[in-house]
Short mmCIF file of C-alpha atoms (C1' of nucleotides) in Angstrom, two decimals:
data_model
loop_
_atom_site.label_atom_id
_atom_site.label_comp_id
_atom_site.label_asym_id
_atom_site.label_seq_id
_atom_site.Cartn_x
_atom_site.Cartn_y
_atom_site.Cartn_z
CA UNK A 1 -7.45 108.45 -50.81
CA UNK A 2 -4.44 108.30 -53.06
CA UNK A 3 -3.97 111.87 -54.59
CA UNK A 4 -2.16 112.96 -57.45
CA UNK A 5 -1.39 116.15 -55.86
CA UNK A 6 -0.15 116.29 -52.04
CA UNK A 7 0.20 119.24 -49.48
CA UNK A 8 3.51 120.90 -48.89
CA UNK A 9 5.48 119.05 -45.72
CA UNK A 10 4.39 121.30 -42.99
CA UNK A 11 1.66 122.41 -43.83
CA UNK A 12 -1.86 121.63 -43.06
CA UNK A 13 -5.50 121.59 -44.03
CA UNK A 14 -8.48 122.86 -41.13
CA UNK A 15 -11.31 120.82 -42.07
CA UNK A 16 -15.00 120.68 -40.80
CA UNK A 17 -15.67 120.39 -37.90
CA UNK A 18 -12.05 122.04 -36.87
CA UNK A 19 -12.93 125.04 -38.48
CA UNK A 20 -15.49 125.64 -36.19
CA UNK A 21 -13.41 125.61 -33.00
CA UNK A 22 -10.91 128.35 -35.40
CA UNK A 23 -13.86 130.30 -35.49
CA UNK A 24 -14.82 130.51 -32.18
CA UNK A 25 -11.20 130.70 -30.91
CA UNK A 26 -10.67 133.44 -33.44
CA UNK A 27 -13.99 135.41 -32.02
CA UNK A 28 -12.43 135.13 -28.33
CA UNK A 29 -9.22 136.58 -29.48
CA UNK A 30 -10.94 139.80 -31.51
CA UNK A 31 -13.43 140.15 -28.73
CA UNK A 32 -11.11 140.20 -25.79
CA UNK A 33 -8.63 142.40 -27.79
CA UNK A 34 -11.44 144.65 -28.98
CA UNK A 35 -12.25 145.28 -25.42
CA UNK A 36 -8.66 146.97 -24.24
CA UNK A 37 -9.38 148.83 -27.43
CA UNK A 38 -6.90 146.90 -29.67
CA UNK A 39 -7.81 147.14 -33.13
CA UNK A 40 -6.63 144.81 -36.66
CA UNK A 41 -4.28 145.07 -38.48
CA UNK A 42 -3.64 142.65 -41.47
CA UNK A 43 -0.57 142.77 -43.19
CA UNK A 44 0.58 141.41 -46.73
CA UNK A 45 1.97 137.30 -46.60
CA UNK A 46 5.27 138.36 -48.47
CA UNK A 47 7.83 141.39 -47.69
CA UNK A 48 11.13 142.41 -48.64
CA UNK A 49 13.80 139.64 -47.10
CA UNK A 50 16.16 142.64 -45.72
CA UNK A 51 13.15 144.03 -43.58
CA UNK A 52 13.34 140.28 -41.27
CA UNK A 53 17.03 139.96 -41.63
CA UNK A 54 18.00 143.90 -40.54
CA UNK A 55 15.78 143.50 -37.73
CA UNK A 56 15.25 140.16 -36.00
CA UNK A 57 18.77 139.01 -37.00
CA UNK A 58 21.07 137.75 -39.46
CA UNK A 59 21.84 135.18 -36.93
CA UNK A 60 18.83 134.07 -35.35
CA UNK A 61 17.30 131.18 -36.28
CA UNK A 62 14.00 132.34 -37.50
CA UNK A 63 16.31 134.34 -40.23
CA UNK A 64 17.81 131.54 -41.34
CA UNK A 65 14.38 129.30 -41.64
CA UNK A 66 12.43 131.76 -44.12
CA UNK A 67 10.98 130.87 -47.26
CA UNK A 68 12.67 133.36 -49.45
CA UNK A 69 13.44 134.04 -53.26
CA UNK A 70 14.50 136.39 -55.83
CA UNK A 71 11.17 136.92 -57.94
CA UNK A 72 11.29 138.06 -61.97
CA UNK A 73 12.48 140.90 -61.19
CA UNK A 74 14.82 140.32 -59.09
CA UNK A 75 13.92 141.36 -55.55
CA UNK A 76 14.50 139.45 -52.84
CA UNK A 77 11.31 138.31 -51.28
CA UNK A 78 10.11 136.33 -47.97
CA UNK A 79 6.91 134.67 -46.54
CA UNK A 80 6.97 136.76 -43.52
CA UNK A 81 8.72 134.59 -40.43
CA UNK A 82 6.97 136.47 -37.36
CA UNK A 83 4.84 139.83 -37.10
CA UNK A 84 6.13 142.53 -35.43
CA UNK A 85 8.80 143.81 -38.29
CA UNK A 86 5.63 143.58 -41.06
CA UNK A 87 3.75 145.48 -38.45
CA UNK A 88 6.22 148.14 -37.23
CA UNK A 89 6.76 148.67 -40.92
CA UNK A 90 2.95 149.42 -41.82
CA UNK A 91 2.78 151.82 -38.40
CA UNK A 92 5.90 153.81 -39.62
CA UNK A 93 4.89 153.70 -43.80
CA UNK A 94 1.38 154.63 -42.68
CA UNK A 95 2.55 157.25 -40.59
CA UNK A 96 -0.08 155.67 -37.78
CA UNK A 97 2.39 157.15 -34.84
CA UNK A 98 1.16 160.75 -36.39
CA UNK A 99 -2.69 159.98 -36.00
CA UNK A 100 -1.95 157.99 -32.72
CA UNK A 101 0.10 158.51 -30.41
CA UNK A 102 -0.74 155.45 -28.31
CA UNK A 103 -1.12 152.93 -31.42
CA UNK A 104 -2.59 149.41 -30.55
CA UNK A 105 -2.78 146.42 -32.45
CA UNK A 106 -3.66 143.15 -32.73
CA UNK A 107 -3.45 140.84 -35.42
CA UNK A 108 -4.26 136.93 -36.57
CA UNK A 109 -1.67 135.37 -38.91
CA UNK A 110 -0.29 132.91 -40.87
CA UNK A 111 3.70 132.90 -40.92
CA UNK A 112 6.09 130.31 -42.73
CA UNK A 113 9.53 128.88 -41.35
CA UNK A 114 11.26 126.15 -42.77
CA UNK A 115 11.72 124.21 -39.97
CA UNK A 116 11.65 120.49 -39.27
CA UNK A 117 7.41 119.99 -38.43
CA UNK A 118 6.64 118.04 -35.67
CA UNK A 119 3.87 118.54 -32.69
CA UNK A 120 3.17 122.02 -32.49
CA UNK A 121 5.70 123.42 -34.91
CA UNK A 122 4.42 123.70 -38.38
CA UNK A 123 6.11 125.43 -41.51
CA UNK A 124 2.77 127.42 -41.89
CA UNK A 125 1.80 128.30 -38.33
CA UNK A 126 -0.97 130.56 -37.02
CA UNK A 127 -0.19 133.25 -34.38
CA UNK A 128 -2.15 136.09 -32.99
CA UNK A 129 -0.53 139.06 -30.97
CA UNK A 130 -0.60 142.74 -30.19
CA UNK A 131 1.46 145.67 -30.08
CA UNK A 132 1.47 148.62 -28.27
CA UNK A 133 3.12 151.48 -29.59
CA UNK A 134 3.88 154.64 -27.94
CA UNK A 135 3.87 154.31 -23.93
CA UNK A 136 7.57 153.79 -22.14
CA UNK A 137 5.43 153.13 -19.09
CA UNK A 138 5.19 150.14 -16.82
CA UNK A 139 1.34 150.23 -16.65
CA UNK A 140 1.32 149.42 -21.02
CA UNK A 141 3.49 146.44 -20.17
CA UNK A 142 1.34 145.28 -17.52
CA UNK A 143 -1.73 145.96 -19.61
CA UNK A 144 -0.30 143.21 -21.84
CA UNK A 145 0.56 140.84 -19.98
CA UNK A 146 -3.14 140.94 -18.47
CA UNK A 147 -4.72 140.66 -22.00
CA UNK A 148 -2.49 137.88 -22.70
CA UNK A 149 -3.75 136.48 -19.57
CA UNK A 150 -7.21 137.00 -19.65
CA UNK A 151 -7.32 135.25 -23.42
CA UNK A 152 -5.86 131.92 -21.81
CA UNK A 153 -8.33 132.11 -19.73
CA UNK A 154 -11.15 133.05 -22.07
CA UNK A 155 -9.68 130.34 -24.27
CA UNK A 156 -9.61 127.49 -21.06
CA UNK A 157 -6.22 127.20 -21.19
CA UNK A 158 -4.92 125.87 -17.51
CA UNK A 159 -1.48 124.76 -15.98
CA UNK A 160 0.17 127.63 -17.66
CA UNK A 161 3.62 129.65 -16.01
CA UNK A 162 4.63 133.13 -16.39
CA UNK A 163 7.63 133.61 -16.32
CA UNK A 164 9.28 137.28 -16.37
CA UNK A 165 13.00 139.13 -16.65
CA UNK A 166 14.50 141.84 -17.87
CA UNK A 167 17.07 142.31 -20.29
CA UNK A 168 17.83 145.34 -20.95
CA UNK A 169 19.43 146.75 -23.92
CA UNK A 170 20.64 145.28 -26.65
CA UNK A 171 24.32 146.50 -25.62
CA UNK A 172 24.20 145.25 -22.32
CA UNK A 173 23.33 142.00 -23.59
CA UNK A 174 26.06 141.63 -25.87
CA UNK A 175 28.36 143.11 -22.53
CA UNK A 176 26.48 140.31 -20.52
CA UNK A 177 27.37 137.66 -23.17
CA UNK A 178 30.56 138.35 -23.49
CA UNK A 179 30.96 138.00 -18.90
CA UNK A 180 28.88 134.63 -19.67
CA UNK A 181 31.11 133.20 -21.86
CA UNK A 182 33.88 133.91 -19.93
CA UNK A 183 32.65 132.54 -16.81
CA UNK A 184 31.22 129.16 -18.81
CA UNK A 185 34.50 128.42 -20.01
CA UNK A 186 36.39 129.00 -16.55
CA UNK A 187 34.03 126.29 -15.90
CA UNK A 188 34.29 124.11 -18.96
CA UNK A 189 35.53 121.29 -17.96
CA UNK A 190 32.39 120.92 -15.93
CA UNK A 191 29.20 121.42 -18.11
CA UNK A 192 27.38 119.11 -19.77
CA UNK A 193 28.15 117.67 -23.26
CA UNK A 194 25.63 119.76 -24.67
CA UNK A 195 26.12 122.80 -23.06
CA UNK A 196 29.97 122.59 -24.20
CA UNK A 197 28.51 122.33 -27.84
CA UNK A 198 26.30 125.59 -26.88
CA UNK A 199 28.74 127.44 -25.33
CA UNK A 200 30.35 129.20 -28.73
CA UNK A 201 27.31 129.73 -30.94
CA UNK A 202 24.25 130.62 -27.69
CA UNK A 203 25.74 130.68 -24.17
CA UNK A 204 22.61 132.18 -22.89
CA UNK A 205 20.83 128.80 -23.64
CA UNK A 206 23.03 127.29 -21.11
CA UNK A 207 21.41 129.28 -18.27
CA UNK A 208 18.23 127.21 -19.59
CA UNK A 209 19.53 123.76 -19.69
CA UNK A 210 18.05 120.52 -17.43
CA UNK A 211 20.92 118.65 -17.32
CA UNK A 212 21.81 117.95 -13.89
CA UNK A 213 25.60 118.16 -13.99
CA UNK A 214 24.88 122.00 -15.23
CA UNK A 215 22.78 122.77 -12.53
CA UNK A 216 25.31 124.46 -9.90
CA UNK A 217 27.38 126.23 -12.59
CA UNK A 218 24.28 127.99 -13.26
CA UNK A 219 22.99 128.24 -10.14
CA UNK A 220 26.97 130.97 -9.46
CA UNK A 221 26.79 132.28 -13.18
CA UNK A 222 26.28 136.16 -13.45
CA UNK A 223 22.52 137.27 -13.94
CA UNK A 224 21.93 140.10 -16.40
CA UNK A 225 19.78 141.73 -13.69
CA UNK A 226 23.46 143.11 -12.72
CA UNK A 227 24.08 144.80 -15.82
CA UNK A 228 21.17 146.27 -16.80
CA UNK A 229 20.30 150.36 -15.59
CA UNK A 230 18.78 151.66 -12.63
CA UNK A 231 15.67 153.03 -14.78
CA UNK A 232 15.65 149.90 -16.45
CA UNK A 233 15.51 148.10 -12.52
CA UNK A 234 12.87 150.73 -11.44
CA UNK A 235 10.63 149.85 -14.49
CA UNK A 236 10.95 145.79 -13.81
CA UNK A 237 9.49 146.55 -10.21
CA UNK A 238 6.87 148.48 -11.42
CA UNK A 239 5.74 145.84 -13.72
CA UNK A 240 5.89 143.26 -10.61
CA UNK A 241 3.95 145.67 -8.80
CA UNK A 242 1.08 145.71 -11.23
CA UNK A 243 0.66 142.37 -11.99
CA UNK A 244 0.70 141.89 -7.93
CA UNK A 245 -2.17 144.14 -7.63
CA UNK A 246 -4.09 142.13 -10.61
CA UNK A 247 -3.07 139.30 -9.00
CA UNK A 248 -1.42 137.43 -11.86
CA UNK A 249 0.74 134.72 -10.95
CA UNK A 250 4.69 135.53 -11.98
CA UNK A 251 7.56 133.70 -11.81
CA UNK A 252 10.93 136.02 -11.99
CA UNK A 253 13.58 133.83 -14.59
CA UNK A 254 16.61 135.71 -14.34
CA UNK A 255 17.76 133.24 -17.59
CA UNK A 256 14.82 134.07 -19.47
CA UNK A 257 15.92 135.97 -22.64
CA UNK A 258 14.00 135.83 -26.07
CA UNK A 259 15.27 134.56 -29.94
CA UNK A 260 15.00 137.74 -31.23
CA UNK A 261 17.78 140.95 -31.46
CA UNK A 262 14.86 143.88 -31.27
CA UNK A 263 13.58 143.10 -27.93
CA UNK A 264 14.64 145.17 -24.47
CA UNK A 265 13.76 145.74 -21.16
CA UNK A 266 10.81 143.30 -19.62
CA UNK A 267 10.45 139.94 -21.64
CA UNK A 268 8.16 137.29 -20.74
CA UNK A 269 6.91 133.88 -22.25
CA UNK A 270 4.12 131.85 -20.93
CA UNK A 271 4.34 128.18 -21.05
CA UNK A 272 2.79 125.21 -20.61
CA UNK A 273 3.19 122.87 -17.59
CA UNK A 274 2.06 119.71 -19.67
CA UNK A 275 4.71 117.26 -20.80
CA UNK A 276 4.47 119.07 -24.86
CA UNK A 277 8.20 119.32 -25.90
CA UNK A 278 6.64 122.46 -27.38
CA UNK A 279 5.59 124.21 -24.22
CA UNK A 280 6.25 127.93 -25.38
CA UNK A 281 2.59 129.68 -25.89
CA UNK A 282 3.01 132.83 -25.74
CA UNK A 283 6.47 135.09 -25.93
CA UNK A 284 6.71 138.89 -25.74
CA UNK A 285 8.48 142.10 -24.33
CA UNK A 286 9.95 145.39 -24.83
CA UNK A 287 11.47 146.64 -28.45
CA UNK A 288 11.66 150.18 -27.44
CA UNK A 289 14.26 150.50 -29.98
CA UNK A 290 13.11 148.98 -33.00
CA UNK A 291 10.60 151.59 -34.74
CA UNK A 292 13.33 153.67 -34.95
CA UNK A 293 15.84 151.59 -36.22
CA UNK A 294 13.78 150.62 -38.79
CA UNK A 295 13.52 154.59 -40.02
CA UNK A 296 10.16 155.67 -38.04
CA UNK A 297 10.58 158.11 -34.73
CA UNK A 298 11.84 157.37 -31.45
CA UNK A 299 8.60 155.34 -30.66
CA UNK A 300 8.87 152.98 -27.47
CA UNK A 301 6.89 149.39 -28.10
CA UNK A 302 5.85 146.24 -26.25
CA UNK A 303 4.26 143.54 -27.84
CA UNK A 304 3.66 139.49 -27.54
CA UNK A 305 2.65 136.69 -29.85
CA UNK A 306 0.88 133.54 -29.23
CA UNK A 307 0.98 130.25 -31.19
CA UNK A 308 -2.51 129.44 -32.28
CA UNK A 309 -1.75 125.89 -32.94
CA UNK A 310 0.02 125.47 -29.63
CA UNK A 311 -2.80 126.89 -27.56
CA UNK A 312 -5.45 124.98 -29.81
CA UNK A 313 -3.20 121.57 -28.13
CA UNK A 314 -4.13 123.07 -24.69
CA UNK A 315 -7.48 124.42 -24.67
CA UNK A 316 -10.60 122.92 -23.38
CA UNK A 317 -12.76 124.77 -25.34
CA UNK A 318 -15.07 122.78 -27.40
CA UNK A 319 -16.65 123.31 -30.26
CA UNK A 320 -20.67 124.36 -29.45
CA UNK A 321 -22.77 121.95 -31.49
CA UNK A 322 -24.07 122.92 -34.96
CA UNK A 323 -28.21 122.67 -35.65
CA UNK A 324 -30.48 123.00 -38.42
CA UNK A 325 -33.59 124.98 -38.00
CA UNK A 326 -35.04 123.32 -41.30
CA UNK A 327 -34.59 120.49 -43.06
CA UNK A 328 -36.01 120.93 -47.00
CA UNK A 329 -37.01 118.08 -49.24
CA UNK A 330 -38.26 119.09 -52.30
CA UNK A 331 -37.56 116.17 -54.31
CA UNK A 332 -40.14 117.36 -57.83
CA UNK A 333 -38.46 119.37 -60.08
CA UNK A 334 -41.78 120.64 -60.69
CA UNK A 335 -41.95 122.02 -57.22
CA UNK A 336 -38.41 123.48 -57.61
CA UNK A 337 -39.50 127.50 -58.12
CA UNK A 338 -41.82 127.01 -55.35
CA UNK A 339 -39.23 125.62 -53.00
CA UNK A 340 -36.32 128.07 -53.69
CA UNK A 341 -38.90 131.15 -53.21
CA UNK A 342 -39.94 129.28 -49.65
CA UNK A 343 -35.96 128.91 -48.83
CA UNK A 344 -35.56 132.59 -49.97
CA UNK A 345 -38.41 133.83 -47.66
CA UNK A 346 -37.34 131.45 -44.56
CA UNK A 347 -33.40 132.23 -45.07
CA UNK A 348 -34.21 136.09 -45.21
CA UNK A 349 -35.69 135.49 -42.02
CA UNK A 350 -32.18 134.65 -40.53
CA UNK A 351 -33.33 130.94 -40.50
CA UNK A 352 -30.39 128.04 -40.87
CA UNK A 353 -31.93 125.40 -43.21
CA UNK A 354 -30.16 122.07 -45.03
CA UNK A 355 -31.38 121.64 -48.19
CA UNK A 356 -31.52 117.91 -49.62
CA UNK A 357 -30.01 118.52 -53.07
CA UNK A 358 -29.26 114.88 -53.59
CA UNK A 359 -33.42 114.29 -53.11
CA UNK A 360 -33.11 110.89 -51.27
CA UNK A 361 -36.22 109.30 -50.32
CA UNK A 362 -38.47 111.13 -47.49
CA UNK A 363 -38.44 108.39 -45.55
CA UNK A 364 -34.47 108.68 -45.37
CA UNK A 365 -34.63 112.78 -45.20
CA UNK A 366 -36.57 112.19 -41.98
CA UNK A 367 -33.87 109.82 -40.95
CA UNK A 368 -30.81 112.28 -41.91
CA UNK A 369 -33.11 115.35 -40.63
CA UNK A 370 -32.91 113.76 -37.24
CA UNK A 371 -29.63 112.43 -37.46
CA UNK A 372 -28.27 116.42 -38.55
CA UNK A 373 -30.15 117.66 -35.49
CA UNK A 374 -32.90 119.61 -37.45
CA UNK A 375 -35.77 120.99 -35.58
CA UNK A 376 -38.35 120.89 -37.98
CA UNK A 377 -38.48 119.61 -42.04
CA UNK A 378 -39.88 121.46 -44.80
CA UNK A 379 -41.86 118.69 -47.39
CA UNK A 380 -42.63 120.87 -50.50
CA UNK A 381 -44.77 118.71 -52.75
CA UNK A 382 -47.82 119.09 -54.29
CA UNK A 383 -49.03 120.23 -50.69
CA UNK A 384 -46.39 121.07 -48.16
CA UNK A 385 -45.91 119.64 -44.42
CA UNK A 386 -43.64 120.67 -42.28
CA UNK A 387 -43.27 118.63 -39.41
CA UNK A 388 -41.83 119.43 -35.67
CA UNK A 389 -39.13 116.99 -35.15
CA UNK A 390 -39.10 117.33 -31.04
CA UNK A 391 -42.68 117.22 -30.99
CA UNK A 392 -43.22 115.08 -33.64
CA UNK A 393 -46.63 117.85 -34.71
CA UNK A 394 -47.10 117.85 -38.52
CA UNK A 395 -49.45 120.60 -40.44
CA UNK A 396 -49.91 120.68 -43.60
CA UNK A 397 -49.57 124.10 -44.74
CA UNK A 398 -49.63 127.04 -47.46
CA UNK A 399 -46.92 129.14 -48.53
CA UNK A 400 -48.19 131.83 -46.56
CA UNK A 401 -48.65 130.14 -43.71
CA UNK A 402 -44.56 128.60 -42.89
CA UNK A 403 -42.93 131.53 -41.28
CA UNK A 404 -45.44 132.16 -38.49
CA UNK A 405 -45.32 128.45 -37.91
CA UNK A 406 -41.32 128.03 -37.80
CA UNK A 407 -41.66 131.56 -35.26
CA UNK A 408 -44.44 129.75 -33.00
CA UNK A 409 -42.09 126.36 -33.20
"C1'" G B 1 19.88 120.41 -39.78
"C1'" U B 2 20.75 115.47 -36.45
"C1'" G B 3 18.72 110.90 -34.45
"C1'" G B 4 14.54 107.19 -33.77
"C1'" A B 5 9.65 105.05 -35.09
"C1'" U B 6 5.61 104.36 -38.46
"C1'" G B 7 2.89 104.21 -43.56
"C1'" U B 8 -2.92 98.32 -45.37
"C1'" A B 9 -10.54 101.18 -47.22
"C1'" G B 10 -12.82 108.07 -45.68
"C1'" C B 11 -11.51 106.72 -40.03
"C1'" U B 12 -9.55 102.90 -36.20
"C1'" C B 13 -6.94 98.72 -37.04
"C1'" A B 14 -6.11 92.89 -38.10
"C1'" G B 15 -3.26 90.23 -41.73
"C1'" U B 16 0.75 83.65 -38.84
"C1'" U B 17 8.03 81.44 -40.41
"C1'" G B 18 6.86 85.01 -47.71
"C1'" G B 19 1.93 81.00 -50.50
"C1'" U B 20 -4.52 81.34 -54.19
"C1'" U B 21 -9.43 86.19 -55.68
"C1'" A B 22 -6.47 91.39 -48.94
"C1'" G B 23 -10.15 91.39 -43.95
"C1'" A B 24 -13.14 93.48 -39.53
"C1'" G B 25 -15.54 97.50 -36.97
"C1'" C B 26 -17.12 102.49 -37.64
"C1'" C B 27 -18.63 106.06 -41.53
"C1'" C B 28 -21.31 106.48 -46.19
"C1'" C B 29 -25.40 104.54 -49.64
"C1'" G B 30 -29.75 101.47 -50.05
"C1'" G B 31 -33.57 97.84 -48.35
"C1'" C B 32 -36.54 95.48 -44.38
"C1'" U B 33 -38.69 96.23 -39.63
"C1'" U B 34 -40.24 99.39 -35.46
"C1'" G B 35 -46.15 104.12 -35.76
"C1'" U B 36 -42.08 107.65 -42.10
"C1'" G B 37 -37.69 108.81 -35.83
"C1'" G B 38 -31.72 108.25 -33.39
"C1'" A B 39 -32.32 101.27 -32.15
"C1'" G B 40 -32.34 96.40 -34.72
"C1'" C B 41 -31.64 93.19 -39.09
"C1'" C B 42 -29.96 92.53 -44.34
"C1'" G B 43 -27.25 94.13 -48.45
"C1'" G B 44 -23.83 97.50 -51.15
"C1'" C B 45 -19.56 100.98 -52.30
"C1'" U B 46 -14.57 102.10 -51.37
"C1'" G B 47 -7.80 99.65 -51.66
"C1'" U B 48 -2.07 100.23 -57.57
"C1'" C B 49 -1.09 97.44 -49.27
"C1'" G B 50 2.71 105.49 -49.37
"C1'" U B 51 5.93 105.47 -54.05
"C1'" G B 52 10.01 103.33 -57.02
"C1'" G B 53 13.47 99.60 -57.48
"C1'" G B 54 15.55 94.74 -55.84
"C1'" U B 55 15.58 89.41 -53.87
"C1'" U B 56 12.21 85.15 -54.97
"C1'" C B 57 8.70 80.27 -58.70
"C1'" G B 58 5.81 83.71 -55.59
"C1'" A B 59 6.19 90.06 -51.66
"C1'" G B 60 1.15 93.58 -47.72
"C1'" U B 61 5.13 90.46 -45.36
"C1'" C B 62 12.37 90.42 -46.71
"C1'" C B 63 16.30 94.30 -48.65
"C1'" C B 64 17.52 99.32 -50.68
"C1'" A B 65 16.04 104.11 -52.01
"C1'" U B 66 12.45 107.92 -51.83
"C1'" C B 67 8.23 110.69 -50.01
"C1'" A B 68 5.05 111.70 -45.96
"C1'" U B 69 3.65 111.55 -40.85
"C1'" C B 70 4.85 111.05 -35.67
"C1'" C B 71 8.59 111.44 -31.58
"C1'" A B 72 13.11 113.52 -29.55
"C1'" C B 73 17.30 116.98 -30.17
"C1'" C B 74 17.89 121.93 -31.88
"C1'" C B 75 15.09 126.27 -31.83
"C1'" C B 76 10.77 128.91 -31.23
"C1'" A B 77 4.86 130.83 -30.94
#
RNA sequence: GUGGAUGUAGCUCAGUUGGUUAGAGCCCCGGCUUGUGGAGCCGGCUGUCGUGGGUUCGAGUCCCAUCAUCCACCCCA
């Protein structure tokens, strides 16, 4: 219907029965993070703008698409962008890295960027992701990479690629970009017409362009895998190793990098092989850096986040089918304190009744009863009858008398 | 941010080269019938034709603007 009031462009209401599948996809996610011992954290919708631009980027795009503003006061505010700056803030302000040493955490989020919407890329978006605070070790990236596995799977997600690199430090990668550039414009004259456009403002984008023409350029241009460290090399293979021995599918991208400035070391993304222009899932790596950057101790990290939405496009799961245990009709207001001390009684039982409010008809209660998928209804009138909708049995009954009949039913 | 497409009932859509009171199916509500039971039959409700201008004797239909959605680029989860 025509309303006087309209949503915000981008943004989206869950209705019934969509909520359900939320729920259930939600219970997956804190069950199979639960398990690896992962535990919530929520953090506030709004922070400080400086703590997004200081640390994913002045430059990035996600920087440049928050919702910010300067409140009464006059502080500069923003819907938070992505999670792992609001999170890595909370670990060092609650001084977490004291209490635990190995520090994990998982979350489930709204964030806001002002981006143009279309399929699978809303301005209020729903991730969920973890971070693991406190290991430098191969085995913690690995362990990651297998949750974020096993949840696809949990969550019947299929066709899905993993693809892996690492990138080392932040300094080699501005080193790498600079050799990148140099190379790409030797070769100017033969890249595409959108890769010429790329070349000043993201070079490293070229490496992951389809156009044909771009292909052998590519195929000779420098890998970072050349200027990253030995220890940095010896840590990649161990994480190959791992996820051999758990037998996760990988495929090595030397181009992969990620959008962000924090992240180091092993990266990864998992996409989708479907024909979505939107195909990134699930993104993650290394920030070993970042915690202290931001003012906390020399903590390493590695950490992933997953587009709700995205994987919601992908997953078979469906929603399991909702059922009344009992239908009420009490339709005499004279029979109303009755009825509401029989709903009390069968309710505090744990049973999951529908209660006619609007007080159609029987005949039609029956009728939308059935329809709801209600195993039994409740007629409270001057007697009360409760009949068994599958096999059609009807008793007429005393107060007394209705929760050892629903328990035999 | 750039480009393209689309907006008619809660949903899916019809609506002829511009021509009277704008339609169907589903949903919803009610009645009849079938043993008060998922079917069948009958009836009912719902629309500023996205919004605002313009052209015209006359606009759902043509033009402009605007908003929203979808698709692609860009980027990302």
């Amino acid at each position: 219907m025509k309303s006087k009031y309209q949503k915000i462009k981008g943004t989206f209401d869950i209705l019934p029965p969509e909520t359900q599948l939320w729920q259930e996809i939600e219970t997956i996610i804190h069950q199979t993070c639960q398990q690896f011992g992962f535990e919530e954290i929520r953090t506030p919708a709004v922070e400080f703008v400086n703590l997004f631009q200081e640390n994913i980027g002045y430059e990035t795009d996600v920087s440049k698409e928050m919702f910010g503003w300067q409140d009464q006061s006059g502080k500069q505010l923003a819907l938070k962008p992505e999670m792992t700056a609001p999170v890595v803030r909370a670990y060092i302000e609650s001084g977490f890295f004291r209490k635990h040493p190995l520090c994990r955490l998982y979350y489930i989020d709204s964030l806001f960027r002002r981006e143009k919407p279309q399929k699978g890329r809303q301005r209020q978006f729903n991730q969920f992701g973890i971070e693991a605070f406190g290991s430098r070790n191969s085995e913690q990236d690995a362990e990651i990479i297998l949750i974020a596995n096993k949840l696809f799977k949990d969550l019947k997600i299929n066709n899905t690629r993993l693809s892996i690199n690492s990138i080392g430090s932040p300094e080699i990668r501005t080193k790498y970009e600079v050799v990148l550039k140099k190379y790409f414009n030797q070769n100017a004259n033969k890249l595409s017409k959108v890769s010429k456009k790329r070349l000043e403002k993201n070079p490293i984008r070229i490496l992951d362009s389809k156009e044909k023409e771009d292909q052998s350029i590519i195929k000779n241009a420098p890998l970072i895998k050349e200027f990253i460290s030995k220890d940095d090399g010896v840590h990649f293979n161990e994480v190959l190793s791992h996820l051999k021995a758990l037998g996760i599918q990988y495929n090595e991208n030397p181009h992969l990098v990620r959008g962000l400035d924090y992240y180091n070391g092993t990266t990864f993304e998992i996409t989708t092989n479907s024909q979505q222009s939107q195909n990134a899932l699930c993104g993650g790596g290394r920030y070993d850096f970042l915690v202290e950057k931001m003012g906390g101790p020399k903590v390493p990290a590695v950490g992933f986040a997953a587009g709700i939405e995205r994987m919601m496009l992908e997953s078979k799961q469906q929603p399991t089918n909702k059922s009344i245990d009992v239908y009420i009709s009490c339709n005499d207001i004279k029979h109303a304190s009755k009825g509401f001390k029989i709903i009390k009684e069968i309710t505090d039982n744990g049973y999951k009744i529908f209660f006619d409010t609007n007080k159609k008809n029987v005949k039609n209660q029956i009728k939308d009863a059935i329809k709801n998928k209600a195993s039994s209804i409740l007629i409270i009138d001057d007697k009360i009858l409760i009949r068994n909708l599958n096999s059609k049995k009807e008793n007429i009954v005393s107060e007394s008398q209705i929760l050892s009949l629903l328990k035999k039913q």
